[in-house]
Every structure is written in C-alpha cells, then in structure tokens.
Amino acid sequence: MVELCVCIGSSCHIKGSFGVIQAFKQHIEEKSLQDKINFKSSFCMKQCSNAGVAVSVDNVIHQVSPDKAGEFFTAQVMPKV
Ligand code: FES
C-alpha cells in the first residue's frame, strides 16, 4: 500500500492543494488503484516556505504544483503501486 498524502494547510491551500487532490483522485479512479493507495490529506506539513503544495509519498515529502500533479503521479506514485 502506497501512502499518499496532500497537505491542505492554509499555505498549500492557496498554492492549489485542491487541484492536486482532484488530479490524484482522477488518476486513482481511472486506474482503479483504490486498493493500492492510501490517499489522505494532512494539515500543515511544515513545508510552507517551499514553492509547491506539500505531498508525501511513503513519508517522503515533495513539492507539487497543481498543473504538474498528473506528471508527478505518473513519475513518483505509479512506480510504487
Ligand atoms: S500548509 Fe502545507 S506545508 Fe504548511
């Protein structure tokens, strides 16, 4: 099970966490990965000063912008499922 978590704290909300969540949800549904990915959201991950929305994959934190969320999913999440 891959642990995928998107920050929904106020800073990441402003940077587009909703868009990142929507993109990830779409990929999970399209590929029927509901049983392979534990998809969650979190309050502030203490990465506010970084550029993108904080996203953790198996507890490794990345920065993701909403327009790159699909690419990120393919590159960082798919190899782990
Ligand atoms: S609000 Fe997302 S890291 Fe702080």
Coordinates of C-alpha atoms and ligand atoms in Angstrom, one line a residue:
M1 CA 0.0 0.0 0.0
V2 CA 1.4 3.4 -1.0
E3 CA 0.8 6.2 1.5
L4 CA -0.1 9.3 -0.5
C5 CA -0.8 12.5 1.5
V6 CA -1.6 16.0 0.3
C7 CA -1.2 19.0 2.6
I8 CA -4.4 21.0 3.0
G9 CA -3.0 23.6 5.4
S10 CA -3.7 27.2 4.5
S11 CA -0.4 27.9 2.7
C12 CA -0.8 24.8 0.5
H13 CA -4.5 25.6 0.0
I14 CA -3.5 28.9 -1.6
K15 CA -0.9 27.1 -3.7
G16 CA -3.6 24.8 -5.1
S17 CA -3.9 21.7 -2.9
F18 CA -7.5 21.2 -4.1
G19 CA -6.3 20.9 -7.7
V20 CA -3.6 18.5 -6.7
I21 CA -6.2 16.4 -4.8
Q22 CA -8.6 16.4 -7.8
A23 CA -5.8 15.3 -10.2
F24 CA -4.7 12.5 -7.9
K25 CA -8.3 11.3 -7.3
Q26 CA -8.8 11.2 -11.1
H27 CA -5.7 9.1 -11.6
I28 CA -6.6 6.7 -8.8
E29 CA -10.2 6.2 -10.1
E30 CA -9.2 5.9 -13.8
K31 CA -6.6 3.3 -12.9
S32 CA -8.7 1.6 -10.2
L33 CA -5.9 2.0 -7.6
Q34 CA -8.2 2.4 -4.6
D35 CA -6.9 -0.8 -3.0
K36 CA -3.3 0.1 -3.6
I37 CA -3.0 3.7 -2.5
N38 CA -4.0 5.0 0.9
F39 CA -4.9 8.6 -0.1
K40 CA -5.1 11.1 2.7
S41 CA -4.8 14.7 3.4
S42 CA -3.0 16.4 6.2
F43 CA -2.8 19.8 7.9
C44 CA 0.4 21.8 7.7
M45 CA 3.5 19.6 7.0
K46 CA 5.9 22.4 7.9
Q47 CA 6.9 22.9 4.3
C48 CA 5.1 26.2 3.8
S49 CA 8.3 28.1 2.7
N50 CA 8.7 25.8 -0.3
A51 CA 7.2 26.6 -3.7
G52 CA 4.6 23.9 -4.3
V53 CA 1.9 22.0 -2.4
A54 CA 3.5 19.6 0.1
V55 CA 2.8 16.0 -0.9
S56 CA 4.2 13.0 0.8
V57 CA 4.7 9.6 -0.8
D58 CA 5.6 6.9 1.7
N59 CA 6.6 9.7 4.1
V60 CA 9.0 11.4 1.7
I61 CA 7.9 15.0 1.1
H62 CA 7.8 16.5 -2.3
Q63 CA 6.6 19.9 -3.7
V64 CA 3.9 19.7 -6.4
S65 CA 2.1 22.4 -8.4
P66 CA -1.5 21.6 -9.5
D67 CA -0.6 21.8 -13.2
K68 CA 2.2 19.2 -12.7
A69 CA 0.1 16.9 -10.4
G70 CA -0.6 14.4 -13.2
E71 CA 3.0 14.1 -14.2
F72 CA 4.0 13.8 -10.6
F73 CA 1.6 11.0 -10.0
T74 CA 2.9 9.1 -13.1
A75 CA 6.6 9.6 -12.1
Q76 CA 6.5 9.2 -8.4
V77 CA 3.5 7.2 -7.4
M78 CA 2.9 4.8 -10.2
P79 CA 6.3 3.0 -9.9
K80 CA 5.4 2.2 -6.2
V81 CA 2.0 0.6 -6.8
Ligands
FES1 S1 0.4 24.5 4.8 FE1 1.2 22.9 3.6 S2 3.2 22.7 4.4 FE2 2.4 24.3 5.6

